[in-house]
Amino acid sequence: VDENHKMGMFVIIDWVANHTACDNRMVLANPEWYTKDKNGDFQPPLGTDWSDVYDLDYTNLELRQYMIDAMEYWVKEYDIDGFRCDVAGMVPTDFWESAVERLNLIKPVFMLAEWEDPELLEKAFKADYNWSLYHILKEIPSSIKEANSIQKYFQKPKKRYPESALKMNFLDNHDENSWNRVMIEHFGNKVYPLSTMLFTLPGIPMIYSGQEARVEAVQMWKRIHKVPFSCLSSSEMVYKKTMDQK
């Protein structure tokens, strides 16, 4: 973290506040922190098929305090700069607001919501995922949507955000790559102009791990993969071609 700060970069870490693994030690130590079904058994988050996790119950005030304390630990001890919060909309907004209020007493933090809801960005988060734009972009290669759909999206947004809110624009992320599509295969020869466009749109351009090296395979998040930088010339890098087009 210190070395990144010396280079003028910031570090945020992934934070999963909605659920834990089924074998997390909290399951035995604090079973009252979890949501139970009608039979009193642990359950995954409602509306999901996530059979390998248990849902956390944010009506429990001890759980809320524990979670905030844990977030404070990373900021205090390692001087990280914020959090990317998994399925942020599945955790009560008032919890995030309380957490950020406490964290900002240590240092100003950058909060990124893996969700898309203006309410989250009123007090808690600085940015969220631009899923609406992504769903337009992914349908352009197959001509389901025309390129002018992008212009219409920005001219007539369906959701009104606070003026200070930032949208994170992307062509790929770990969920899309693991479960749905490989970016290079799906976008084909449109990947370079679309990548270039993301760097010019309002918001934050996201480069997913390996995207800049033209990774052409599924990078399952449960496995460890090496990004093949060494086998590509600089001219083949998506990032290089994107910058050239700028």
PDB file of C-alpha atoms in Angstrom:
ATOM      1  CA  VAL A   1       0.000   0.000   0.000  1.00  0.00           C
ATOM      2  CA  ASP A   2       2.793   2.402   0.893  1.00  0.00           C
ATOM      3  CA  GLU A   3       4.578   1.735  -2.399  1.00  0.00           C
ATOM      4  CA  ASN A   4       1.375   2.397  -4.347  1.00  0.00           C
ATOM      5  CA  HIS A   5       0.877   5.644  -2.469  1.00  0.00           C
ATOM      6  CA  LYS A   6       4.432   6.703  -3.340  1.00  0.00           C
ATOM      7  CA  MET A   7       3.565   6.240  -7.017  1.00  0.00           C
ATOM      8  CA  GLY A   8       0.478   8.430  -6.699  1.00  0.00           C
ATOM      9  CA  MET A   9      -1.985   5.550  -6.753  1.00  0.00           C
ATOM     10  CA  PHE A  10      -4.763   4.597  -4.370  1.00  0.00           C
ATOM     11  CA  VAL A  11      -5.732   1.175  -3.052  1.00  0.00           C
ATOM     12  CA  ILE A  12      -9.237  -0.072  -2.369  1.00  0.00           C
ATOM     13  CA  ILE A  13     -10.126  -3.636  -1.401  1.00  0.00           C
ATOM     14  CA  ASP A  14     -13.126  -5.833  -2.054  1.00  0.00           C
ATOM     15  CA  TRP A  15     -15.597  -5.961   0.829  1.00  0.00           C
ATOM     16  CA  VAL A  16     -18.369  -8.542   1.030  1.00  0.00           C
ATOM     17  CA  ALA A  17     -20.763  -7.401   3.746  1.00  0.00           C
ATOM     18  CA  ASN A  18     -23.881  -9.229   2.579  1.00  0.00           C
ATOM     19  CA  HIS A  19     -22.855 -12.810   3.300  1.00  0.00           C
ATOM     20  CA  THR A  20     -20.067 -15.147   4.391  1.00  0.00           C
ATOM     21  CA  ALA A  21     -18.875 -18.576   3.344  1.00  0.00           C
ATOM     22  CA  CYS A  22     -20.731 -21.427   4.998  1.00  0.00           C
ATOM     23  CA  ASP A  23     -17.567 -22.463   6.844  1.00  0.00           C
ATOM     24  CA  ASN A  24     -16.749 -18.976   8.135  1.00  0.00           C
ATOM     25  CA  ARG A  25     -15.903 -19.112  11.835  1.00  0.00           C
ATOM     26  CA  MET A  26     -18.669 -16.604  12.535  1.00  0.00           C
ATOM     27  CA  VAL A  27     -21.230 -19.303  11.698  1.00  0.00           C
ATOM     28  CA  LEU A  28     -20.327 -21.186  14.881  1.00  0.00           C
ATOM     29  CA  ALA A  29     -19.231 -18.218  16.987  1.00  0.00           C
ATOM     30  CA  ASN A  30     -22.165 -15.896  16.195  1.00  0.00           C
ATOM     31  CA  PRO A  31     -25.034 -17.811  14.568  1.00  0.00           C
ATOM     32  CA  GLU A  32     -27.425 -15.055  15.665  1.00  0.00           C
ATOM     33  CA  TRP A  33     -25.810 -12.738  13.096  1.00  0.00           C
ATOM     34  CA  TYR A  34     -27.280 -14.751  10.230  1.00  0.00           C
ATOM     35  CA  THR A  35     -30.648 -14.828   8.508  1.00  0.00           C
ATOM     36  CA  LYS A  36     -32.606 -18.027   9.125  1.00  0.00           C
ATOM     37  CA  ASP A  37     -35.378 -19.630   7.092  1.00  0.00           C
ATOM     38  CA  LYS A  38     -38.756 -20.717   8.507  1.00  0.00           C
ATOM     39  CA  ASN A  39     -37.160 -23.880   9.877  1.00  0.00           C
ATOM     40  CA  GLY A  40     -34.462 -21.925  11.668  1.00  0.00           C
ATOM     41  CA  ASP A  41     -31.730 -22.991   9.254  1.00  0.00           C
ATOM     42  CA  PHE A  42     -29.069 -20.793   7.669  1.00  0.00           C
ATOM     43  CA  GLN A  43     -29.954 -19.602   4.195  1.00  0.00           C
ATOM     44  CA  PRO A  44     -28.348 -17.903   1.182  1.00  0.00           C
ATOM     45  CA  PRO A  45     -29.374 -14.334   0.323  1.00  0.00           C
ATOM     46  CA  LEU A  46     -33.016 -14.238  -0.767  1.00  0.00           C
ATOM     47  CA  GLY A  47     -33.561 -14.455  -4.500  1.00  0.00           C
ATOM     48  CA  THR A  48     -30.199 -16.064  -5.208  1.00  0.00           C
ATOM     49  CA  ASP A  49     -28.902 -19.564  -5.885  1.00  0.00           C
ATOM     50  CA  TRP A  50     -25.687 -18.925  -3.944  1.00  0.00           C
ATOM     51  CA  SER A  51     -25.603 -22.262  -2.175  1.00  0.00           C
ATOM     52  CA  ASP A  52     -22.065 -21.794  -0.842  1.00  0.00           C
ATOM     53  CA  VAL A  53     -22.800 -18.723   1.319  1.00  0.00           C
ATOM     54  CA  TYR A  54     -25.028 -17.688   4.225  1.00  0.00           C
ATOM     55  CA  ASP A  55     -26.906 -14.384   4.399  1.00  0.00           C
ATOM     56  CA  LEU A  56     -26.083 -11.910   7.177  1.00  0.00           C
ATOM     57  CA  ASP A  57     -28.859 -10.262   9.203  1.00  0.00           C
ATOM     58  CA  TYR A  58     -28.407  -6.499   9.507  1.00  0.00           C
ATOM     59  CA  THR A  59     -31.196  -6.115  12.019  1.00  0.00           C
ATOM     60  CA  ASN A  60     -28.561  -7.351  14.488  1.00  0.00           C
ATOM     61  CA  LEU A  61     -26.749  -4.331  15.933  1.00  0.00           C
ATOM     62  CA  GLU A  62     -23.761  -6.384  17.087  1.00  0.00           C
ATOM     63  CA  LEU A  63     -23.170  -7.529  13.516  1.00  0.00           C
ATOM     64  CA  ARG A  64     -23.250  -3.925  12.305  1.00  0.00           C
ATOM     65  CA  GLN A  65     -20.676  -2.889  14.900  1.00  0.00           C
ATOM     66  CA  TYR A  66     -18.446  -5.851  14.081  1.00  0.00           C
ATOM     67  CA  MET A  67     -18.526  -5.079  10.360  1.00  0.00           C
ATOM     68  CA  ILE A  68     -17.685  -1.399  10.845  1.00  0.00           C
ATOM     69  CA  ASP A  69     -14.876  -2.292  13.254  1.00  0.00           C
ATOM     70  CA  ALA A  70     -13.426  -4.665  10.658  1.00  0.00           C
ATOM     71  CA  MET A  71     -13.526  -1.995   7.949  1.00  0.00           C
ATOM     72  CA  GLU A  72     -11.889   0.507  10.293  1.00  0.00           C
ATOM     73  CA  TYR A  73      -9.102  -1.991  10.961  1.00  0.00           C
ATOM     74  CA  TRP A  74      -8.025  -2.033   7.301  1.00  0.00           C
ATOM     75  CA  VAL A  75      -8.013   1.740   7.066  1.00  0.00           C
ATOM     76  CA  LYS A  76      -6.164   2.253  10.338  1.00  0.00           C
ATOM     77  CA  GLU A  77      -3.641  -0.574  10.091  1.00  0.00           C
ATOM     78  CA  TYR A  78      -2.923  -0.645   6.364  1.00  0.00           C
ATOM     79  CA  ASP A  79      -3.911   2.878   5.264  1.00  0.00           C
ATOM     80  CA  ILE A  80      -6.087   1.615   2.409  1.00  0.00           C
ATOM     81  CA  ASP A  81      -8.133   4.254   0.633  1.00  0.00           C
ATOM     82  CA  GLY A  82     -11.570   2.683   0.416  1.00  0.00           C
ATOM     83  CA  PHE A  83     -13.682  -0.303  -0.498  1.00  0.00           C
ATOM     84  CA  ARG A  84     -15.359  -1.911  -3.498  1.00  0.00           C
ATOM     85  CA  CYS A  85     -18.523  -3.240  -1.879  1.00  0.00           C
ATOM     86  CA  ASP A  86     -19.975  -6.447  -3.262  1.00  0.00           C
ATOM     87  CA  VAL A  87     -23.747  -6.448  -3.996  1.00  0.00           C
ATOM     88  CA  ALA A  88     -23.979  -3.200  -2.038  1.00  0.00           C
ATOM     89  CA  GLY A  89     -27.712  -2.829  -2.626  1.00  0.00           C
ATOM     90  CA  MET A  90     -28.395  -6.062  -0.748  1.00  0.00           C
ATOM     91  CA  VAL A  91     -27.114  -4.464   2.461  1.00  0.00           C
ATOM     92  CA  PRO A  92     -29.204  -1.725   4.149  1.00  0.00           C
ATOM     93  CA  THR A  93     -28.259   1.759   2.942  1.00  0.00           C
ATOM     94  CA  ASP A  94     -28.287   3.149   6.475  1.00  0.00           C
ATOM     95  CA  PHE A  95     -25.557   0.669   7.428  1.00  0.00           C
ATOM     96  CA  TRP A  96     -23.287   1.960   4.654  1.00  0.00           C
ATOM     97  CA  GLU A  97     -23.976   5.539   5.676  1.00  0.00           C
ATOM     98  CA  SER A  98     -23.036   4.792   9.292  1.00  0.00           C
ATOM     99  CA  ALA A  99     -19.916   2.929   8.193  1.00  0.00           C
ATOM    100  CA  VAL A 100     -18.709   5.733   5.923  1.00  0.00           C
ATOM    101  CA  GLU A 101     -19.326   8.343   8.607  1.00  0.00           C
ATOM    102  CA  ARG A 102     -17.038   6.385  10.944  1.00  0.00           C
ATOM    103  CA  LEU A 103     -14.393   5.659   8.302  1.00  0.00           C
ATOM    104  CA  ASN A 104     -14.174   9.300   7.257  1.00  0.00           C
ATOM    105  CA  LEU A 105     -13.155  10.185  10.806  1.00  0.00           C
ATOM    106  CA  ILE A 106      -9.945   8.244  10.115  1.00  0.00           C
ATOM    107  CA  LYS A 107      -9.368   9.531   6.562  1.00  0.00           C
ATOM    108  CA  PRO A 108     -11.542  10.347   3.554  1.00  0.00           C
ATOM    109  CA  VAL A 109     -12.388   7.030   1.874  1.00  0.00           C
ATOM    110  CA  PHE A 110     -13.497   6.176  -1.648  1.00  0.00           C
ATOM    111  CA  MET A 111     -16.503   3.865  -1.723  1.00  0.00           C
ATOM    112  CA  LEU A 112     -17.476   1.968  -4.881  1.00  0.00           C
ATOM    113  CA  ALA A 113     -20.829   0.147  -4.945  1.00  0.00           C
ATOM    114  CA  GLU A 114     -21.227  -2.988  -7.006  1.00  0.00           C
ATOM    115  CA  TRP A 115     -24.806  -1.994  -7.652  1.00  0.00           C
ATOM    116  CA  GLU A 116     -26.744   0.704  -9.465  1.00  0.00           C
ATOM    117  CA  ASP A 117     -28.997   2.828  -7.265  1.00  0.00           C
ATOM    118  CA  PRO A 118     -28.860   6.618  -6.753  1.00  0.00           C
ATOM    119  CA  GLU A 119     -29.852   6.257  -3.095  1.00  0.00           C
ATOM    120  CA  LEU A 120     -26.552   4.572  -2.296  1.00  0.00           C
ATOM    121  CA  LEU A 121     -24.630   7.564  -3.655  1.00  0.00           C
ATOM    122  CA  GLU A 122     -26.470  10.219  -1.664  1.00  0.00           C
ATOM    123  CA  LYS A 123     -24.366   9.812   1.496  1.00  0.00           C
ATOM    124  CA  ALA A 124     -22.456   6.530   1.431  1.00  0.00           C
ATOM    125  CA  PHE A 125     -20.812   5.872  -1.946  1.00  0.00           C
ATOM    126  CA  LYS A 126     -18.826   7.959  -4.409  1.00  0.00           C
ATOM    127  CA  ALA A 127     -19.386   5.696  -7.422  1.00  0.00           C
ATOM    128  CA  ASP A 128     -21.294   2.665  -8.643  1.00  0.00           C
ATOM    129  CA  TYR A 129     -21.209   0.216 -11.546  1.00  0.00           C
ATOM    130  CA  ASN A 130     -22.733   1.493 -14.779  1.00  0.00           C
ATOM    131  CA  TRP A 131     -24.706  -1.673 -15.494  1.00  0.00           C
ATOM    132  CA  SER A 132     -27.251   0.202 -17.612  1.00  0.00           C
ATOM    133  CA  LEU A 133     -24.594   1.332 -20.061  1.00  0.00           C
ATOM    134  CA  TYR A 134     -22.972  -2.105 -20.108  1.00  0.00           C
ATOM    135  CA  HIS A 135     -26.243  -3.795 -21.070  1.00  0.00           C
ATOM    136  CA  ILE A 136     -26.465  -1.420 -24.025  1.00  0.00           C
ATOM    137  CA  LEU A 137     -22.848  -1.952 -25.088  1.00  0.00           C
ATOM    138  CA  LYS A 138     -23.032  -5.738 -24.988  1.00  0.00           C
ATOM    139  CA  GLU A 139     -25.949  -5.744 -27.448  1.00  0.00           C
ATOM    140  CA  ILE A 140     -24.280  -3.515 -30.038  1.00  0.00           C
ATOM    141  CA  PRO A 141     -22.038  -6.231 -31.610  1.00  0.00           C
ATOM    142  CA  SER A 142     -25.082  -8.382 -32.423  1.00  0.00           C
ATOM    143  CA  SER A 143     -27.026  -5.332 -33.717  1.00  0.00           C
ATOM    144  CA  ILE A 144     -29.747  -5.830 -31.114  1.00  0.00           C
ATOM    145  CA  LYS A 145     -29.041  -2.197 -30.280  1.00  0.00           C
ATOM    146  CA  GLU A 146     -27.603   0.519 -32.495  1.00  0.00           C
ATOM    147  CA  ALA A 147     -24.653   2.702 -31.547  1.00  0.00           C
ATOM    148  CA  ASN A 148     -26.959   5.713 -31.144  1.00  0.00           C
ATOM    149  CA  SER A 149     -28.459   3.912 -28.107  1.00  0.00           C
ATOM    150  CA  ILE A 150     -25.427   5.175 -26.213  1.00  0.00           C
ATOM    151  CA  GLN A 151     -26.283   8.777 -27.038  1.00  0.00           C
ATOM    152  CA  LYS A 152     -29.923   8.225 -26.044  1.00  0.00           C
ATOM    153  CA  TYR A 153     -28.820   6.722 -22.731  1.00  0.00           C
ATOM    154  CA  PHE A 154     -26.886   9.857 -21.783  1.00  0.00           C
ATOM    155  CA  GLN A 155     -29.499  12.289 -23.114  1.00  0.00           C
ATOM    156  CA  LYS A 156     -32.402  10.665 -21.267  1.00  0.00           C
ATOM    157  CA  PRO A 157     -31.106   8.815 -18.190  1.00  0.00           C
ATOM    158  CA  LYS A 158     -33.702   6.679 -16.412  1.00  0.00           C
ATOM    159  CA  LYS A 159     -32.240   7.401 -12.975  1.00  0.00           C
ATOM    160  CA  ARG A 160     -31.309  10.775 -11.480  1.00  0.00           C
ATOM    161  CA  TYR A 161     -28.068  10.749  -9.500  1.00  0.00           C
ATOM    162  CA  PRO A 162     -26.502  13.336  -7.185  1.00  0.00           C
ATOM    163  CA  GLU A 163     -24.322  15.775  -9.139  1.00  0.00           C
ATOM    164  CA  SER A 164     -21.169  14.503  -7.443  1.00  0.00           C
ATOM    165  CA  ALA A 165     -21.887  10.848  -8.253  1.00  0.00           C
ATOM    166  CA  LEU A 166     -19.524   8.899 -10.502  1.00  0.00           C
ATOM    167  CA  LYS A 167     -20.413   5.983 -12.767  1.00  0.00           C
ATOM    168  CA  MET A 168     -17.850   3.267 -13.428  1.00  0.00           C
ATOM    169  CA  ASN A 169     -17.974   2.279 -17.106  1.00  0.00           C
ATOM    170  CA  PHE A 170     -16.795  -1.173 -18.187  1.00  0.00           C
ATOM    171  CA  LEU A 171     -16.774  -3.820 -20.896  1.00  0.00           C
ATOM    172  CA  ASP A 172     -15.810  -6.658 -18.580  1.00  0.00           C
ATOM    173  CA  ASN A 173     -15.750  -7.692 -14.931  1.00  0.00           C
ATOM    174  CA  HIS A 174     -15.263 -10.883 -12.928  1.00  0.00           C
ATOM    175  CA  ASP A 175     -18.916 -11.939 -13.030  1.00  0.00           C
ATOM    176  CA  GLU A 176     -19.381 -11.343 -16.739  1.00  0.00           C
ATOM    177  CA  ASN A 177     -16.119 -13.081 -17.603  1.00  0.00           C
ATOM    178  CA  SER A 178     -16.752 -16.061 -15.325  1.00  0.00           C
ATOM    179  CA  TRP A 179     -20.386 -16.771 -16.084  1.00  0.00           C
ATOM    180  CA  ASN A 180     -21.577 -15.018 -19.230  1.00  0.00           C
ATOM    181  CA  ARG A 181     -19.083 -14.025 -21.937  1.00  0.00           C
ATOM    182  CA  VAL A 182     -15.434 -13.481 -22.812  1.00  0.00           C
ATOM    183  CA  MET A 183     -14.999  -9.837 -23.776  1.00  0.00           C
ATOM    184  CA  ILE A 184     -12.708 -10.363 -26.793  1.00  0.00           C
ATOM    185  CA  GLU A 185     -14.977 -13.042 -28.263  1.00  0.00           C
ATOM    186  CA  HIS A 186     -18.179 -11.129 -27.653  1.00  0.00           C
ATOM    187  CA  PHE A 187     -17.178  -7.644 -28.780  1.00  0.00           C
ATOM    188  CA  GLY A 188     -14.834  -8.770 -31.566  1.00  0.00           C
ATOM    189  CA  ASN A 189     -13.357  -5.918 -33.601  1.00  0.00           C
ATOM    190  CA  LYS A 190     -15.532  -3.432 -31.715  1.00  0.00           C
ATOM    191  CA  VAL A 191     -13.569  -3.941 -28.510  1.00  0.00           C
ATOM    192  CA  TYR A 192     -10.995  -1.243 -29.397  1.00  0.00           C
ATOM    193  CA  PRO A 193     -13.378   1.593 -30.343  1.00  0.00           C
ATOM    194  CA  LEU A 194     -15.640   0.775 -27.390  1.00  0.00           C
ATOM    195  CA  SER A 195     -12.677   0.666 -24.995  1.00  0.00           C
ATOM    196  CA  THR A 196     -11.521   4.013 -26.354  1.00  0.00           C
ATOM    197  CA  MET A 197     -15.002   5.441 -25.863  1.00  0.00           C
ATOM    198  CA  LEU A 198     -15.070   4.389 -22.199  1.00  0.00           C
ATOM    199  CA  PHE A 199     -12.026   6.592 -21.590  1.00  0.00           C
ATOM    200  CA  THR A 200     -13.886   9.622 -22.971  1.00  0.00           C
ATOM    201  CA  LEU A 201     -17.270   9.209 -21.283  1.00  0.00           C
ATOM    202  CA  PRO A 202     -18.260  10.863 -18.004  1.00  0.00           C
ATOM    203  CA  GLY A 203     -17.272   8.680 -15.077  1.00  0.00           C
ATOM    204  CA  ILE A 204     -14.496   6.190 -14.353  1.00  0.00           C
ATOM    205  CA  PRO A 205     -13.158   3.765 -16.990  1.00  0.00           C
ATOM    206  CA  MET A 206     -12.591   0.307 -15.542  1.00  0.00           C
ATOM    207  CA  ILE A 207      -9.856  -2.032 -16.788  1.00  0.00           C
ATOM    208  CA  TYR A 208     -10.650  -5.540 -15.579  1.00  0.00           C
ATOM    209  CA  SER A 209      -7.721  -7.812 -14.686  1.00  0.00           C
ATOM    210  CA  GLY A 210      -6.148  -9.084 -17.902  1.00  0.00           C
ATOM    211  CA  GLN A 211      -8.298  -6.940 -20.162  1.00  0.00           C
ATOM    212  CA  GLU A 212      -5.341  -4.753 -21.092  1.00  0.00           C
ATOM    213  CA  ALA A 213      -3.455  -7.873 -22.233  1.00  0.00           C
ATOM    214  CA  ARG A 214      -6.282  -9.098 -24.454  1.00  0.00           C
ATOM    215  CA  VAL A 215      -7.089 -12.115 -22.304  1.00  0.00           C
ATOM    216  CA  GLU A 216      -9.160 -14.463 -24.454  1.00  0.00           C
ATOM    217  CA  ALA A 217     -10.211 -17.047 -21.889  1.00  0.00           C
ATOM    218  CA  VAL A 218     -12.595 -17.355 -18.980  1.00  0.00           C
ATOM    219  CA  GLN A 219     -10.756 -16.199 -15.844  1.00  0.00           C
ATOM    220  CA  MET A 220     -12.808 -18.054 -13.246  1.00  0.00           C
ATOM    221  CA  TRP A 221     -12.540 -16.139  -9.996  1.00  0.00           C
ATOM    222  CA  LYS A 222     -12.153 -19.367  -8.024  1.00  0.00           C
ATOM    223  CA  ARG A 223      -8.902 -20.153  -9.800  1.00  0.00           C
ATOM    224  CA  ILE A 224      -5.564 -18.394 -10.012  1.00  0.00           C
ATOM    225  CA  HIS A 225      -4.583 -17.240 -13.496  1.00  0.00           C
ATOM    226  CA  LYS A 226      -1.518 -15.520 -14.811  1.00  0.00           C
ATOM    227  CA  VAL A 227      -2.070 -12.616 -17.180  1.00  0.00           C
ATOM    228  CA  PRO A 228       0.051 -13.376 -20.307  1.00  0.00           C
ATOM    229  CA  PHE A 229       1.803 -10.002 -20.582  1.00  0.00           C
ATOM    230  CA  SER A 230       5.108 -11.502 -21.687  1.00  0.00           C
ATOM    231  CA  CYS A 231       3.755 -13.159 -24.833  1.00  0.00           C
ATOM    232  CA  LEU A 232       2.251  -9.966 -26.256  1.00  0.00           C
ATOM    233  CA  SER A 233       4.034  -7.141 -27.994  1.00  0.00           C
ATOM    234  CA  SER A 234       3.138  -3.644 -26.819  1.00  0.00           C
ATOM    235  CA  SER A 235       1.205  -3.023 -30.025  1.00  0.00           C
ATOM    236  CA  GLU A 236      -1.127  -5.929 -29.229  1.00  0.00           C
ATOM    237  CA  MET A 237      -2.162  -4.625 -25.846  1.00  0.00           C
ATOM    238  CA  VAL A 238      -5.764  -3.419 -25.688  1.00  0.00           C
ATOM    239  CA  TYR A 239      -4.589  -0.516 -23.537  1.00  0.00           C
ATOM    240  CA  LYS A 240      -1.919   0.461 -26.101  1.00  0.00           C
ATOM    241  CA  LYS A 241      -4.377   0.372 -28.998  1.00  0.00           C
ATOM    242  CA  THR A 242      -6.920   2.279 -26.925  1.00  0.00           C
ATOM    243  CA  MET A 243      -4.427   5.044 -26.188  1.00  0.00           C
ATOM    244  CA  ASP A 244      -3.346   5.153 -29.832  1.00  0.00           C
ATOM    245  CA  GLN A 245      -6.969   5.708 -30.884  1.00  0.00           C
ATOM    246  CA  LYS A 246      -7.366   8.500 -28.345  1.00  0.00           C
TER     247      LYS A 246
END
